[in-house]
PDB file of C-alpha atoms and ligand atoms in Angstrom:
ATOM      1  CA  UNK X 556       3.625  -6.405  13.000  1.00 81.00           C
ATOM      2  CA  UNK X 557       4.265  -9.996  11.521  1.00 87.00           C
ATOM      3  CA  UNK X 558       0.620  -9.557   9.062  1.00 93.00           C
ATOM      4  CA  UNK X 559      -0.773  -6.474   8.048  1.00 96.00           C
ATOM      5  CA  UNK X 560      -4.809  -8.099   7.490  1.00 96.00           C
ATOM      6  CA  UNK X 561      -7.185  -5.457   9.136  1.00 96.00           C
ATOM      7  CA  UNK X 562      -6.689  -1.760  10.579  1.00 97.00           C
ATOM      8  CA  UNK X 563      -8.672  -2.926  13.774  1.00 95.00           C
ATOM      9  CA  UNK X 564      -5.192  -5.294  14.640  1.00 95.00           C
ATOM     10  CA  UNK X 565      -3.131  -1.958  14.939  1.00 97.00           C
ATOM     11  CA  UNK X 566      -1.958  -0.110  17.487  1.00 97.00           C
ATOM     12  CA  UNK X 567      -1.918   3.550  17.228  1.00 97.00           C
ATOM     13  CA  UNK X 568       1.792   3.318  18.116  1.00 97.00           C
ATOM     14  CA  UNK X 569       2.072   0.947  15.192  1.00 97.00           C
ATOM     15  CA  UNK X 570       0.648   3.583  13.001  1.00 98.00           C
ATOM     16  CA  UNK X 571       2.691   5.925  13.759  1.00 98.00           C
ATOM     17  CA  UNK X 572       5.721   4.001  13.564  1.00 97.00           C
ATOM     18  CA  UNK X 573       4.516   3.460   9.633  1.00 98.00           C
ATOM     19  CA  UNK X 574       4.066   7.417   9.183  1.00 98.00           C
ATOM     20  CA  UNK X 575       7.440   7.669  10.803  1.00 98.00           C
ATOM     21  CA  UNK X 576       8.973   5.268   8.243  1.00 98.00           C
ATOM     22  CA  UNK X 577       6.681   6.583   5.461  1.00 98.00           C
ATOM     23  CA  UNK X 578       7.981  10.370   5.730  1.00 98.00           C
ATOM     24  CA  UNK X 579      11.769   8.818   6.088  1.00 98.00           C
ATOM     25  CA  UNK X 580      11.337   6.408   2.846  1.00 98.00           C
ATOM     26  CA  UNK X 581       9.469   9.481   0.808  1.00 98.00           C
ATOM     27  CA  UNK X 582      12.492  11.790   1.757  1.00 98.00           C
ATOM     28  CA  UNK X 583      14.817   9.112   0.165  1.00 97.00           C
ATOM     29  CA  UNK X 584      15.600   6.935   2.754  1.00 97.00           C
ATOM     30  CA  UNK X 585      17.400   3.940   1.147  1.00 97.00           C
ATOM     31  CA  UNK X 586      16.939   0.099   2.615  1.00 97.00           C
ATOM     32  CA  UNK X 587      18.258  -3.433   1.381  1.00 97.00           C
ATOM     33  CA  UNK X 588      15.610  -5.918   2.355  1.00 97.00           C
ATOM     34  CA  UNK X 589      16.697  -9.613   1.325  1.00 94.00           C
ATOM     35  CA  UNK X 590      13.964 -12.303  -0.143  1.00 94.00           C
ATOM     36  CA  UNK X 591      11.352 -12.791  -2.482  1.00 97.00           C
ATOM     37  CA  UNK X 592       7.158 -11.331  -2.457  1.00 97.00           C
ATOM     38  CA  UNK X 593       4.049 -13.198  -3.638  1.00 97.00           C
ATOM     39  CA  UNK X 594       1.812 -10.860  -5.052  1.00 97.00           C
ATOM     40  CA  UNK X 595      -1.424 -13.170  -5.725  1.00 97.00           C
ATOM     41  CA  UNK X 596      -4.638 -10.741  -7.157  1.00 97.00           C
ATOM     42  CA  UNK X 597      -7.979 -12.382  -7.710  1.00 95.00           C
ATOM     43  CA  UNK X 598      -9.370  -9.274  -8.476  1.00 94.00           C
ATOM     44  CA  UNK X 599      -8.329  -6.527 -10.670  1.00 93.00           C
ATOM     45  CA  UNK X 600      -6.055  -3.691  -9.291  1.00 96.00           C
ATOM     46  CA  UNK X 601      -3.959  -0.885 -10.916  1.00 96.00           C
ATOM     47  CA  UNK X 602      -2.780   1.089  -8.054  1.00 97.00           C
ATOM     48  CA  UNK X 603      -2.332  -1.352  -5.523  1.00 98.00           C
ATOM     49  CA  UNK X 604      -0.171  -3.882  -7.584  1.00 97.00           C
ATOM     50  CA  UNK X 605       2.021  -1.720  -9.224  1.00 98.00           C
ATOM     51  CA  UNK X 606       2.744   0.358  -6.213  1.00 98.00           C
ATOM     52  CA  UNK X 607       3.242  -2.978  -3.944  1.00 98.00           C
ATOM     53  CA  UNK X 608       5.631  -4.089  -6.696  1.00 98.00           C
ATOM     54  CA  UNK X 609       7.123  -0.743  -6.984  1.00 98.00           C
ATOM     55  CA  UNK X 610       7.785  -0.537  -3.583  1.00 98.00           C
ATOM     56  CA  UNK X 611       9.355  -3.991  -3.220  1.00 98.00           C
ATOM     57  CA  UNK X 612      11.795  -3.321  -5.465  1.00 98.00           C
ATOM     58  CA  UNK X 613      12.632   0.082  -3.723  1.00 98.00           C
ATOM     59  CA  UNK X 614      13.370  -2.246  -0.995  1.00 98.00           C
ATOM     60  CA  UNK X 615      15.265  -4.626  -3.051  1.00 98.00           C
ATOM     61  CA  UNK X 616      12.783  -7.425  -2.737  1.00 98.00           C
ATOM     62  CA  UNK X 617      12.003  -9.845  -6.340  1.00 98.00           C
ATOM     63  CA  UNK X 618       8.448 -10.257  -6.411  1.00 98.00           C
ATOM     64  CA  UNK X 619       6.089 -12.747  -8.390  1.00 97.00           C
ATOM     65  CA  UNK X 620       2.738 -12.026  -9.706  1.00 97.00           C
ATOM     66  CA  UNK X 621       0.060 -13.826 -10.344  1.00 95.00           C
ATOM     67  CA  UNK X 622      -3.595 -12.752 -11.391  1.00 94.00           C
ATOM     68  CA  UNK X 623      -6.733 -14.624 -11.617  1.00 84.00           C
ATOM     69  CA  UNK X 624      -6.438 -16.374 -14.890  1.00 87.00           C
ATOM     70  CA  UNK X 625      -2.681 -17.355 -13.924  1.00 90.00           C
ATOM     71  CA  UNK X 626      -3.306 -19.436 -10.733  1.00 92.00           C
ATOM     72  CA  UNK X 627      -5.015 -23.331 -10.064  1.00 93.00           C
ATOM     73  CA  UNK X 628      -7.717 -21.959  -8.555  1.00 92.00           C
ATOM     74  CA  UNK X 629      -9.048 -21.963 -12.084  1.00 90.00           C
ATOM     75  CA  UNK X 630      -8.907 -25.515 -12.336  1.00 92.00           C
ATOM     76  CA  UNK X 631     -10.560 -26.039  -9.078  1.00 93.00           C
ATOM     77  CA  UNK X 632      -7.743 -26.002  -6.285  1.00 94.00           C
ATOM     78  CA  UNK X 633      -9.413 -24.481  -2.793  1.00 93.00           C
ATOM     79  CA  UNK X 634      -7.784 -21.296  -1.694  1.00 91.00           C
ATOM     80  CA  UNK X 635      -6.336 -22.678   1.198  1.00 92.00           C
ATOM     81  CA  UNK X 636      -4.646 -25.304  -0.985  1.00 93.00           C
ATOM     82  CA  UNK X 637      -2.883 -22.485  -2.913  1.00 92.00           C
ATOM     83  CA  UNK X 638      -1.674 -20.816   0.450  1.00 90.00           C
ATOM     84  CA  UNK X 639      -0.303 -24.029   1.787  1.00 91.00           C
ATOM     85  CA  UNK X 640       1.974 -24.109  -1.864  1.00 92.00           C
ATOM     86  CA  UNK X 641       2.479 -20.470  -1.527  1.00 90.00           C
ATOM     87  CA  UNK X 642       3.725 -21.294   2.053  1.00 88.00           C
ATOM     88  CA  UNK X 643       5.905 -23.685   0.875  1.00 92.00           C
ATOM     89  CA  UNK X 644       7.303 -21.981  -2.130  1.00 94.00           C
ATOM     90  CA  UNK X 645      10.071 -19.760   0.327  1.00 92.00           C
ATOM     91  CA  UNK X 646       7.998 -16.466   0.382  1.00 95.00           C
ATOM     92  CA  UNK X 647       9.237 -13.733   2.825  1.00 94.00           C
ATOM     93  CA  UNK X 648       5.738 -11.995   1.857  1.00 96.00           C
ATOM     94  CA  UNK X 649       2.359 -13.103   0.353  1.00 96.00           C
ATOM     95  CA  UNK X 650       0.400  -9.649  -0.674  1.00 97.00           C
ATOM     96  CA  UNK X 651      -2.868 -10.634  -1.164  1.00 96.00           C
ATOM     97  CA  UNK X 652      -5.932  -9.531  -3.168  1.00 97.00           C
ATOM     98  CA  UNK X 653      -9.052 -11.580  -2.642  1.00 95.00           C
ATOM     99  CA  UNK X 654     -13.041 -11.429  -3.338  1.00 94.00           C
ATOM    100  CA  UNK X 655     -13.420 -13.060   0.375  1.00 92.00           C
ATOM    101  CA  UNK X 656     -12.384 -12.213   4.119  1.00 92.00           C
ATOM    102  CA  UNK X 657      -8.288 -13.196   4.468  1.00 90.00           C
ATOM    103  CA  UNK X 658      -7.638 -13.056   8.128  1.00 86.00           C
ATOM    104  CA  UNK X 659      -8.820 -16.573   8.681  1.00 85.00           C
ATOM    105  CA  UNK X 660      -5.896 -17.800   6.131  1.00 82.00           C
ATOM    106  CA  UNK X 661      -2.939 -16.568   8.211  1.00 81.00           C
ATOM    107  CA  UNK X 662      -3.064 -19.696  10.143  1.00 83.00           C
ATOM    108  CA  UNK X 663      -2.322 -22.050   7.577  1.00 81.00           C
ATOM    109  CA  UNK X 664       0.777 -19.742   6.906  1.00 82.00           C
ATOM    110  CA  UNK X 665       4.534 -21.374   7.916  1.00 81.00           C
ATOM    111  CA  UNK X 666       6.156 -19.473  10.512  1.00 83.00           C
ATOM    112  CA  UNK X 667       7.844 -16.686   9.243  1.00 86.00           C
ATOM    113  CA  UNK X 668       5.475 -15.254   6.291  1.00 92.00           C
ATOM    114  CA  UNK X 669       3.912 -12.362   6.719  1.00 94.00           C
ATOM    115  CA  UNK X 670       0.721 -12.115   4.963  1.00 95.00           C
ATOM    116  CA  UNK X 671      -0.430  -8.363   3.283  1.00 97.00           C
ATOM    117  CA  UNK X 672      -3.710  -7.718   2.317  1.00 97.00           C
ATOM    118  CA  UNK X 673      -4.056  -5.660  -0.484  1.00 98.00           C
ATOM    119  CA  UNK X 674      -7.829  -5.679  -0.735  1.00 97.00           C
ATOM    120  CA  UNK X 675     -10.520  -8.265   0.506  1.00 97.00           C
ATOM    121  CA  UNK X 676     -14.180  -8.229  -0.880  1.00 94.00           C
ATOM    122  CA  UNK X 677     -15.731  -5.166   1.050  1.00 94.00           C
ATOM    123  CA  UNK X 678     -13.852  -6.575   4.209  1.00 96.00           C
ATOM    124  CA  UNK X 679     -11.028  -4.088   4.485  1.00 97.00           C
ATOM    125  CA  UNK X 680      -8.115  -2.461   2.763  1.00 98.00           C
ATOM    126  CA  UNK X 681      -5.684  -1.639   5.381  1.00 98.00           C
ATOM    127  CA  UNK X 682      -2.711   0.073   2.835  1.00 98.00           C
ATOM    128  CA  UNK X 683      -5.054   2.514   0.963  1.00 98.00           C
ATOM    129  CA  UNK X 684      -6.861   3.457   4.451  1.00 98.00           C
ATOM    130  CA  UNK X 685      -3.433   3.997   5.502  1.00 98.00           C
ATOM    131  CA  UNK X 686      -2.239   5.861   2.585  1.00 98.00           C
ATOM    132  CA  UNK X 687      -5.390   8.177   2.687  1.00 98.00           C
ATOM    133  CA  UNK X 688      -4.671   8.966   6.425  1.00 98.00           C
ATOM    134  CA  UNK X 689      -1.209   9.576   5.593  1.00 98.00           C
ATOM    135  CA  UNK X 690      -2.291  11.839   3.022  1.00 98.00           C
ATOM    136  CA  UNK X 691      -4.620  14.032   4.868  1.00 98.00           C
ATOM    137  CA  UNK X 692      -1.988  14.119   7.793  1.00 98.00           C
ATOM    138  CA  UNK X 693       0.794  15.710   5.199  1.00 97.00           C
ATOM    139  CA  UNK X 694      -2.101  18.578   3.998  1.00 98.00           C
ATOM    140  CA  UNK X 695      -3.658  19.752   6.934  1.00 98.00           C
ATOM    141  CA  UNK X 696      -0.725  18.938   9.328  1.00 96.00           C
ATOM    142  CA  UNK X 697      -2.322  17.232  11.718  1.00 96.00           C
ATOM    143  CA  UNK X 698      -6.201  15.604  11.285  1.00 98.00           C
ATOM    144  CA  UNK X 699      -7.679  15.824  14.944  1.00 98.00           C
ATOM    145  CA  UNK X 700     -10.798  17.351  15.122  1.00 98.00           C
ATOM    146  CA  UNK X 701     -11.019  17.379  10.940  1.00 98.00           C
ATOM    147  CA  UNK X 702     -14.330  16.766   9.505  1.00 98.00           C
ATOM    148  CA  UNK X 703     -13.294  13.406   6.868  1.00 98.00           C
ATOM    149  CA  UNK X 704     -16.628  12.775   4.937  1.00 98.00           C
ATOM    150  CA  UNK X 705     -16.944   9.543   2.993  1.00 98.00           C
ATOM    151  CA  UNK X 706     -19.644   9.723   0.077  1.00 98.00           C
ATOM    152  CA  UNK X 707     -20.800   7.317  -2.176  1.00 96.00           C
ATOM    153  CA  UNK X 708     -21.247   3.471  -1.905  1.00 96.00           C
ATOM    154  CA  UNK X 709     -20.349   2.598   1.654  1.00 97.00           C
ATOM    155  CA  UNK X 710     -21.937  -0.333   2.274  1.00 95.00           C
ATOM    156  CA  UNK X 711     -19.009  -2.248  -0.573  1.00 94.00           C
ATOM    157  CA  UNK X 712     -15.932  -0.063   0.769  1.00 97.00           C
ATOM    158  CA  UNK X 713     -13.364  -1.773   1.909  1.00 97.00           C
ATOM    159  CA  UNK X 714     -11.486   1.986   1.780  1.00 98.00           C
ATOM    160  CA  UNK X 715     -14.148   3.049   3.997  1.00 98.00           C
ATOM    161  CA  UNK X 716     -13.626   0.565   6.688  1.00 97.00           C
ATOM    162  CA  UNK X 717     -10.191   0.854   6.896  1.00 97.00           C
ATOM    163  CA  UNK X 718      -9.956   4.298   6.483  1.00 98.00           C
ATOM    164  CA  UNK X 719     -12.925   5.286   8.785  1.00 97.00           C
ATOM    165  CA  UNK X 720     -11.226   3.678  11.649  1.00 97.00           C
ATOM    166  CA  UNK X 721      -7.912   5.211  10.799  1.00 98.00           C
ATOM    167  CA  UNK X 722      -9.177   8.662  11.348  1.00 98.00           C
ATOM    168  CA  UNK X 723     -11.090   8.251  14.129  1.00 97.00           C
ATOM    169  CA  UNK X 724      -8.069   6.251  15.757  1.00 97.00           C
ATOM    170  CA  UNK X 725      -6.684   9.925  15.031  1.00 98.00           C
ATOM    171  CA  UNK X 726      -9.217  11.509  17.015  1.00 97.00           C
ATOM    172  CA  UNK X 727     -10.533  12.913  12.946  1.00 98.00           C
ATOM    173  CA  UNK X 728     -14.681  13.103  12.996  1.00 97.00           C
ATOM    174  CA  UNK X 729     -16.021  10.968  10.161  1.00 98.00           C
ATOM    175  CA  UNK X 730     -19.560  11.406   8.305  1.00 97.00           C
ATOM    176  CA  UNK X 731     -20.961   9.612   5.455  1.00 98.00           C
ATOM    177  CA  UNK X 732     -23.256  10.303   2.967  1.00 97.00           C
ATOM    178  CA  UNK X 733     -24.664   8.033   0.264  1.00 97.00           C
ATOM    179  CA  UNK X 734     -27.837   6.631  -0.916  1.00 95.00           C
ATOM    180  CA  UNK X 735     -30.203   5.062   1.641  1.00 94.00           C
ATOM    181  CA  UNK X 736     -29.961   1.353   0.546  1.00 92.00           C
ATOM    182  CA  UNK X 737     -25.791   1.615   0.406  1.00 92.00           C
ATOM    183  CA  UNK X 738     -25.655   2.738   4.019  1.00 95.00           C
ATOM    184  CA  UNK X 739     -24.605  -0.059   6.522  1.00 91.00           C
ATOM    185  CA  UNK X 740     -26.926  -0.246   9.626  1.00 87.00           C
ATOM    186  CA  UNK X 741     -24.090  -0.642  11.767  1.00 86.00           C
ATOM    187  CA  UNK X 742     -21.660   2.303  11.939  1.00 91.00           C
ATOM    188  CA  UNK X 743     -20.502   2.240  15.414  1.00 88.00           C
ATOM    189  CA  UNK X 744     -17.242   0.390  15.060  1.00 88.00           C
ATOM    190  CA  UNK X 745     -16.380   2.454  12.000  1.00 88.00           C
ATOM    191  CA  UNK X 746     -16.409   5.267  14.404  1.00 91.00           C
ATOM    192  CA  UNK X 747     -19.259   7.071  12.161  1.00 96.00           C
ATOM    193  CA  UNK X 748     -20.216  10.380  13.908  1.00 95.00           C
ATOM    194  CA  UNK X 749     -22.824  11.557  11.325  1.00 95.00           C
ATOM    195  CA  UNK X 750     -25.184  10.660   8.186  1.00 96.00           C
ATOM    196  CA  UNK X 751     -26.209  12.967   6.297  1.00 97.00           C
ATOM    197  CA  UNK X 752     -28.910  13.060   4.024  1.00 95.00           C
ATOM    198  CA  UNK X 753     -28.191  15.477   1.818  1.00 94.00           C
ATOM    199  CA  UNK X 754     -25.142  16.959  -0.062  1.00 95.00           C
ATOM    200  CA  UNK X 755     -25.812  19.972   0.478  1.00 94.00           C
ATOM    201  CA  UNK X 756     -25.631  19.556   4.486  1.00 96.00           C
ATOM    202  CA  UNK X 757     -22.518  17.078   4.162  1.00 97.00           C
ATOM    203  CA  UNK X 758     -20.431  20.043   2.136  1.00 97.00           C
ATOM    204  CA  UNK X 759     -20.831  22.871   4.689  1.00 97.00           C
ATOM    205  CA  UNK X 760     -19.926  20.138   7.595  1.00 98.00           C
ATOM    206  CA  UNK X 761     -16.994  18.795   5.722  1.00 98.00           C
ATOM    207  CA  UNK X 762     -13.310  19.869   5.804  1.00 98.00           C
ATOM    208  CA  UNK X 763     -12.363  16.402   3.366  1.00 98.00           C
ATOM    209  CA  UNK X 764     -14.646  14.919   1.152  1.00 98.00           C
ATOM    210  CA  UNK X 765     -13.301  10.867   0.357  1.00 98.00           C
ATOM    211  CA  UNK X 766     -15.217  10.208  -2.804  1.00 98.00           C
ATOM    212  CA  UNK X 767     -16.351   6.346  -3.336  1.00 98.00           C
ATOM    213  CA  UNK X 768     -17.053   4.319  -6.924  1.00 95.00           C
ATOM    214  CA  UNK X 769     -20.114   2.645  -7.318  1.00 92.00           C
ATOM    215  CA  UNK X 770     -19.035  -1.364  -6.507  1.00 84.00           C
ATOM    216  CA  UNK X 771     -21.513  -2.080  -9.867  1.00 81.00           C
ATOM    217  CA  UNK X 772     -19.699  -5.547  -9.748  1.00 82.00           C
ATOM    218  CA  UNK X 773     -20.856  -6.431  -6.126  1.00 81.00           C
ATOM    219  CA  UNK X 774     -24.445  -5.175  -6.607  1.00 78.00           C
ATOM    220  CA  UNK X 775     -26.631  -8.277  -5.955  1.00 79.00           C
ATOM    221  CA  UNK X 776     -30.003  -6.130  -6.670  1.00 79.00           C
ATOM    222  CA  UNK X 777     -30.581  -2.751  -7.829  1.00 80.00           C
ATOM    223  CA  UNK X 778     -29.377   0.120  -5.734  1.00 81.00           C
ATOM    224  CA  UNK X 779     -29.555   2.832  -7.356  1.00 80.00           C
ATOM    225  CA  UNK X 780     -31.985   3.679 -10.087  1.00 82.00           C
ATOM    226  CA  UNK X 781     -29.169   4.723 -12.677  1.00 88.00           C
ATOM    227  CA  UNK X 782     -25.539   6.267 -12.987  1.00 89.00           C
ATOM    228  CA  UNK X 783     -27.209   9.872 -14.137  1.00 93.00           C
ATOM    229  CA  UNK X 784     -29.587  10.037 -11.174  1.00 93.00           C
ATOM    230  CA  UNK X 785     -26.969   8.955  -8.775  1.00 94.00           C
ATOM    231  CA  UNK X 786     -24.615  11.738 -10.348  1.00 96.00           C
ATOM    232  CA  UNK X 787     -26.946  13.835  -9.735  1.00 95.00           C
ATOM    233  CA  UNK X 788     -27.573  13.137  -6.215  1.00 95.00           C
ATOM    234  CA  UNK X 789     -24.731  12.024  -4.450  1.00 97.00           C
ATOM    235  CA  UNK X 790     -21.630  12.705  -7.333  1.00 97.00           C
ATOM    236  CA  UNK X 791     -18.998  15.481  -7.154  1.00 98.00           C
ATOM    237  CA  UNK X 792     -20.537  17.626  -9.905  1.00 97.00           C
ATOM    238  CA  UNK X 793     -18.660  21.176 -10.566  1.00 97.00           C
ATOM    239  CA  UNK X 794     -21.029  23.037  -8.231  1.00 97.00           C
ATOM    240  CA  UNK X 795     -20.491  21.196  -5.276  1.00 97.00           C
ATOM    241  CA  UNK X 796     -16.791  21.091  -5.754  1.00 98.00           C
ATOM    242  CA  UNK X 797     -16.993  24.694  -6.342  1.00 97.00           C
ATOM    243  CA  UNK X 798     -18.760  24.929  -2.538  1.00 96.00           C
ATOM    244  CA  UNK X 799     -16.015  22.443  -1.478  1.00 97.00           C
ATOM    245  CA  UNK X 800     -13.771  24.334   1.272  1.00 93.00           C
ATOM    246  CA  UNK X 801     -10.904  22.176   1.457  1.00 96.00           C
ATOM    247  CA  UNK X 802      -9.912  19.186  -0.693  1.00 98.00           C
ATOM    248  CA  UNK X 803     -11.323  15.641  -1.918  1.00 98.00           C
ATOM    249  CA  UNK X 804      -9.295  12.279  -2.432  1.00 98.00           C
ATOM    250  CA  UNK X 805     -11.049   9.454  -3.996  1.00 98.00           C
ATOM    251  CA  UNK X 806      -9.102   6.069  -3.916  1.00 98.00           C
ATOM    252  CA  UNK X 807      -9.576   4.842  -7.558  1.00 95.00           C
ATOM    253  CA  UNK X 808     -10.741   4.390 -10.110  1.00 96.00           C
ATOM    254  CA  UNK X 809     -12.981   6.670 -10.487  1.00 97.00           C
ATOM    255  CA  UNK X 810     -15.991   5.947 -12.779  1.00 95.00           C
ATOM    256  CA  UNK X 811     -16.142   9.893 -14.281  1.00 97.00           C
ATOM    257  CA  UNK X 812     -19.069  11.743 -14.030  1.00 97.00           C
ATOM    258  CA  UNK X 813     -21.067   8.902 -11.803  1.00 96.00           C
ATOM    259  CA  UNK X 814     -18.419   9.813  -8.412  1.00 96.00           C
ATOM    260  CA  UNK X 815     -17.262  12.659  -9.707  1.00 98.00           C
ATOM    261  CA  UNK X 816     -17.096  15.259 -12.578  1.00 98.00           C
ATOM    262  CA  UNK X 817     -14.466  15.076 -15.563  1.00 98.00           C
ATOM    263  CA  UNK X 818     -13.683  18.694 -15.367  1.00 97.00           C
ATOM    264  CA  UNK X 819     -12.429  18.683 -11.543  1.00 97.00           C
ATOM    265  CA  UNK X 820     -11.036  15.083 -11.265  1.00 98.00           C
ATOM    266  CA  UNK X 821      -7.189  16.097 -11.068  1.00 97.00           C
ATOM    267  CA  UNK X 822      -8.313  19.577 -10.607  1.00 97.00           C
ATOM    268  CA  UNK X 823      -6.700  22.007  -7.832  1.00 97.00           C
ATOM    269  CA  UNK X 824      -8.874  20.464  -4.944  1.00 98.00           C
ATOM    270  CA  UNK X 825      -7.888  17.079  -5.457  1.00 98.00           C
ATOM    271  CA  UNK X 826      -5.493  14.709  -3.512  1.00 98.00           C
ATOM    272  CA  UNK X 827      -6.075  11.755  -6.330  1.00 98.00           C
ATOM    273  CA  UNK X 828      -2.438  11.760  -7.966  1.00 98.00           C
ATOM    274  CA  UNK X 829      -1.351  12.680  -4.155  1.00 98.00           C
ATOM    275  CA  UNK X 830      -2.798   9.471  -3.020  1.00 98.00           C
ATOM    276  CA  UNK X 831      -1.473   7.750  -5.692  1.00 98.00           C
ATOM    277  CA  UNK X 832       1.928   8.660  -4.894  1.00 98.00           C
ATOM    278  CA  UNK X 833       2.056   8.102  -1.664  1.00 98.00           C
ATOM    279  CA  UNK X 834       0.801   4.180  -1.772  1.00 98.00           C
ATOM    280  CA  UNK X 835       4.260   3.269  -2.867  1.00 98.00           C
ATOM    281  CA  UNK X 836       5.801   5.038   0.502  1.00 98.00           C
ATOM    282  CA  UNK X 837       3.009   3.573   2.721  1.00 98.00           C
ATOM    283  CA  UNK X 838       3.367   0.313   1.060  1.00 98.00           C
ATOM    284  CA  UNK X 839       7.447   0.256   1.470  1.00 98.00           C
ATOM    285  CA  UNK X 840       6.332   1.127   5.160  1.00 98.00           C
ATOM    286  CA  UNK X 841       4.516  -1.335   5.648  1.00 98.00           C
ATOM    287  CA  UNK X 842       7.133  -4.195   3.864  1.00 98.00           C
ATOM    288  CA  UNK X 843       9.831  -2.501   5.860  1.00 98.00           C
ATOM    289  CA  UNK X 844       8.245  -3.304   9.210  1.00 97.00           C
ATOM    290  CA  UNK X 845       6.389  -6.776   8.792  1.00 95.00           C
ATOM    291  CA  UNK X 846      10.012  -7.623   7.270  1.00 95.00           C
ATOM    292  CA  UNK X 847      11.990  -6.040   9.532  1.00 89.00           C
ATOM    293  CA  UNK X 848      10.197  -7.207  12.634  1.00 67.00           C
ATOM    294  CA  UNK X 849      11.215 -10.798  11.734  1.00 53.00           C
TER     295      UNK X 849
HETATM  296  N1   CP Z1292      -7.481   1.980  -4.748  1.00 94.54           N
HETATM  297  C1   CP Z1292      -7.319   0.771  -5.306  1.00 94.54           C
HETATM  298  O1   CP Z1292      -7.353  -0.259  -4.627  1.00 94.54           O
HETATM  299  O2   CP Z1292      -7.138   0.820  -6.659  1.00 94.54           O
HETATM  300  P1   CP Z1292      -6.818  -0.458  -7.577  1.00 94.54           P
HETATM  301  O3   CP Z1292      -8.057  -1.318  -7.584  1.00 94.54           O
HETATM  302  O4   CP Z1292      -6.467   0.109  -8.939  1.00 94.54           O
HETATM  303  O5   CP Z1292      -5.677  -1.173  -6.947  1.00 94.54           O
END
């Protein structure tokens, strides 16, 4: 595993490998990686940077950060001009969080990089689907046959298509719910067993309910009428997470009370802080092994 770019280049094998290393690294499992990690983030990220950089240094790795306002690109440079320098700057690892699709950027890479995407547009988001499946498998102890049901803004998830796949890699069954005009047409390689149109439905099927935020910034028209009907509709209010019957992760942030109620958000049922926690082990599994495999 020389890139880490999209869930759909893994093996199941693979994935396990990562849990493997995952459970070993979050029971204290100590490694001494040498070299130095790229962390470039067009877009804005809490979570995902600090726990990549967290987890590099776990590994002994010096990392470099750069956000949007930081890089050339602002002055005009292409993208692929700034991975050609970033190539040639001695990276072991570029971690990389873009507003566009990455994979087609690993080929200007110099032998030897391994490119990690930490987000791209609403392409994928392989360490959070990851982490989430992780998650789930440490809860319920195993997540065949479990009923995973993603609510909320599909159509801009790039949790959802990672983590959809994930599941069902994992033999999980996968629903969504969400409003009509943020439902892709085409669920099928997402592994998508059921859409429901109603909460109410979705609740009584579900065994894990992965809440989604509203992707306001991607909205090029209108979807939804406004943030108090769509709470109303399709968020995690306190009588639906009263009917809940096992637990809820959302991957963050959450926009409270428009996914999902202030009064429940780190409340008994939820994985949130779980999640949280457990992107620095995923992410040091993931390092570990595109590192290691050099
Ligand atoms: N889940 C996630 O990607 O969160 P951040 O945007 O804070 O990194």
């Amino acid at each position: 595993m020389k890139h880490l770019i999209s869930v759909f280049n893994l093996t199941k094998d693979e994935v396990d490998e990562l849990f493997r290393l995952f459970t070993e690294f979050k029971a204290g499992r100590r490694e001494v990686l040498e070299g130095d990690v790229a962390l470039l983030f067009l877009e804005s990220s809490t979570r995902t940077r600090l726990s990549f950089e967290k987890a590099c240094r776990n590994l002994s790795l010096r990392t470099y950060f750069a956000g949007t306002k930081e890089t050339s690109l602002e002055k005009g440079e292409t993208f692929y001009d700034t991975i050609r320098t970033l190539s040639s700057l001695g990276f072991k690892a570029l971690v990389f969080r873009v507003p566009f699709v990455l994979f087609p950027y690993s080929a200007y890479l110099d032998e030897g990089i391994s490119l990690i995407n930490a987000g791209d547009g609403t392409h994928q988001h392989p360490t959070q689907g990851l982490l989430d499946l992780y998650t789930a498998m440490e809860v319920y102890g195993s997540v065949e046959g479990l009923r995973v049901l993603y609510v909320g803004d599909i159509a801009h998830s790039r949790v959802f298509r990672s983590g959809s796949y994930l599941f069902n890699m994992y033999s999980a069954k996968v629903g969504v719910f969400g409003p009509k005009t943020l439902i892709p047409e085409d669920l099928k390689p997402f592994g998508v067993e059921m859409v429901f149109d109603n909460y109410e439905d979705a609740l009584s099927w579900a065994d894990l309910v992965i809440c989604l935020r509203l992707q306001e910034e991607r909205f090029k028209e209108r979807y939804v009428p406004s943030k108090e009907s769509y709470f109303s509709q399709f968020g995690l209010t306190l009588e639906r997470y009263n009917k809940l019957k096992g637990y809820f992760m959302h991957p963050g942030p959450v926009n409270l009370n428009v996914d999902i109620d202030a009064n429940v958000v780190y409340s008994e049922k939820s994985l949130i802080l779980r999640q949280v926690q457990n992107g620095v082990y995923t992410r040091m599994a993931v390092l570990y092994k595109a590192l290691k495999d050099d």
